[in-house]
Every structure is written in C-alpha cells, then in structure tokens.
Amino acid sequence: MLKILFISLALLSSCQNKDENTFSFASSGEFRPFSFTNQDGELQGYDIEVGIEIAKRLKKKPKPVKYKFTGIVEGVKTGRFDAGVASQTITEERKEHIAFTIPYYYSGPQVFSRDIKSPNIEKDLNKKNIAVSKGSTYVQNAKVFTEDLSIYDSDITALEALQNGRHDFVITDAITGAMAIKRGLKIYGHQVLGESMQGISVSLENKLLLEKINQALKTMITDGTLKDLGIKYFNKDISVPNNSILK
C-alpha cells in the first residue's frame, strides 16, 4: 500500500510540474540521422525537427529531451514527458502500454554485413552472431535466425562494430544503415525484412493530445512539411509507404 502511495504521489507531482505551454518529447539522441547531438550537446535530426514542428502547430514551446531508448515507453506512460518522437516502430506489444499516432514515416529492418555479396537468409544467418540495438524490434527479427546476439545501446555503434569485424551481421533500420554507408562505413546492405511504420507515442490516457498530434501530422503530410524534411535528411519522402527503402 505504501509503495502504491509513493508511486501515485510521484505521478501527481510529475503532472503538477508540467508546463502547459511546453510540448516535451523524448528521443534517444543515438539514432543518427533521426536523432543525435551536435558539438554543443543539442539534439538534432529528423525526429527532432518533427517534434519541434508539432510543438509549433500545437502553439507550444518545444522541449526535446534526450532519453535512453529503452526507457521512453515507460517515460511516456508515466508522464515524464508528453510524447516520444523517437523512431518507435508501431507494434501490438507497445500498444498495450502507450498509444501511437498515425505513422509519420515508413522504413523496415535490413540485414547488413561486411561482404558485398548478399547472404542466403535461411542458411548464412543461421547461428551467426548478429548485433542489434537494445529495446528495438530488431531483437525479435534477429532471434528468428540465431540466439547469438550482441546488444548495443545505439544502432550506429553496432554498425561501427560490424565494420571493425566484431560481428557477422547487424539488423537495423534500412534508412539508418543507408545513411551510415553514405557517411563512409565500409558495410553493405542486403535483404529488407519487411516494412515498418513509425509513430509518435503518447500516454494511453491522453486521448486529446493524441488527437491533436494526429491532426498536426495529417496537415504536415498534406502541406508537404514531412516530405520536405525527408528530402532534407534522406533525399526522399519517407512519409509515404513503399517509397523509403532502397529506392
């Protein structure tokens, strides 16, 4: 009973301390080019600009928060911040704890290796060491092939480790991998394991905020804002399906 009281008081305090004129949103800062920190320690990237634009349309002051990806679901759920704009793949498991907006971009898990030759998915990945990021949906993708997993806090760190010979494969976001290759990593992208939809997460109880963000996103799609951001960061519109992966 005492533990429940402490939790309730903590949640109440969190809600009371919120600035109603601010839209706070969490990103990992470790998922370049979606979210990363510059030399001054400020968050930048596609997700950050999406969050800032949503705040503008909500007529609120944006407050990006750097937070470990594995803790964002719980942080949204308990009201530590208003939303997660963190490249979170929409899954049924996550929807048990948080609500998702309509997708604001589309991508998919992809296999990467140091070999230019594409692997035979059924044979070559079997029982090999695959690196993935902690708390991501790529963990489940990798477990289809092997139990020999190496877990990293950052997808970029996993890709760098792959380049340096520490793993056989990495499974990560197709767009993130493609951008890492463009920045000079000596790795190669292979099979895409399906398409994923990324949404902005909010508390299950905050239906009004969910509705407002959805409306903002719909307008951002209609007026071309999301398209322009996609072209700025990826040279393509990733806000529509079937247009974001390996094209």
PDB file of C-alpha atoms in Angstrom, residues 32 40 45 57 64 70 78 81 83 102-103 121 142 148 161 169 174 176-177 181 185 187 197 201 205 217-218 220 233:
ATOM      1  CA  ARG A  32      21.593   9.330 -36.482  1.00  0.00           C
ATOM      2  CA  ASP A  40      27.137  21.746 -28.188  1.00  0.00           C
ATOM      3  CA  GLY A  45      17.828  15.259 -36.616  1.00  0.00           C
ATOM      4  CA  ARG A  57       1.342  23.629 -34.549  1.00  0.00           C
ATOM      5  CA  PRO A  64      13.377  17.930 -26.772  1.00  0.00           C
ATOM      6  CA  THR A  70      14.706   1.531 -23.660  1.00  0.00           C
ATOM      7  CA  THR A  78       4.228   7.755 -16.528  1.00  0.00           C
ATOM      8  CA  PHE A  81       7.400  13.812 -20.997  1.00  0.00           C
ATOM      9  CA  ALA A  83       5.439  12.227 -26.111  1.00  0.00           C
ATOM     10  CA  ILE A 102      -0.650   7.662 -37.417  1.00  0.00           C
ATOM     11  CA  PRO A 103       2.736   6.786 -38.995  1.00  0.00           C
ATOM     12  CA  ILE A 121      18.973 -15.534 -45.316  1.00  0.00           C
ATOM     13  CA  ALA A 142      17.407 -11.442 -35.240  1.00  0.00           C
ATOM     14  CA  ASP A 148      23.822 -15.440 -30.547  1.00  0.00           C
ATOM     15  CA  ALA A 161      31.417  -2.634 -34.553  1.00  0.00           C
ATOM     16  CA  PHE A 169      25.730  -9.217 -39.247  1.00  0.00           C
ATOM     17  CA  ALA A 174      17.201   0.393 -43.523  1.00  0.00           C
ATOM     18  CA  THR A 176      19.832   4.426 -40.767  1.00  0.00           C
ATOM     19  CA  GLY A 177      22.089   1.823 -42.362  1.00  0.00           C
ATOM     20  CA  ILE A 181      27.130   3.841 -45.575  1.00  0.00           C
ATOM     21  CA  LEU A 185      31.157   3.000 -43.147  1.00  0.00           C
ATOM     22  CA  ILE A 187      29.474  -2.180 -44.806  1.00  0.00           C
ATOM     23  CA  MET A 197       5.618   2.053 -39.549  1.00  0.00           C
ATOM     24  CA  SER A 201       3.886   7.757 -28.732  1.00  0.00           C
ATOM     25  CA  GLU A 205      -4.882   8.310 -21.076  1.00  0.00           C
ATOM     26  CA  LEU A 217       0.703  15.167 -38.692  1.00  0.00           C
ATOM     27  CA  LYS A 218      -2.106  14.984 -41.234  1.00  0.00           C
ATOM     28  CA  MET A 220       2.179  18.175 -42.225  1.00  0.00           C
ATOM     29  CA  TYR A 233      17.754  14.336 -44.429  1.00  0.00           C
TER      30      TYR A 233
END
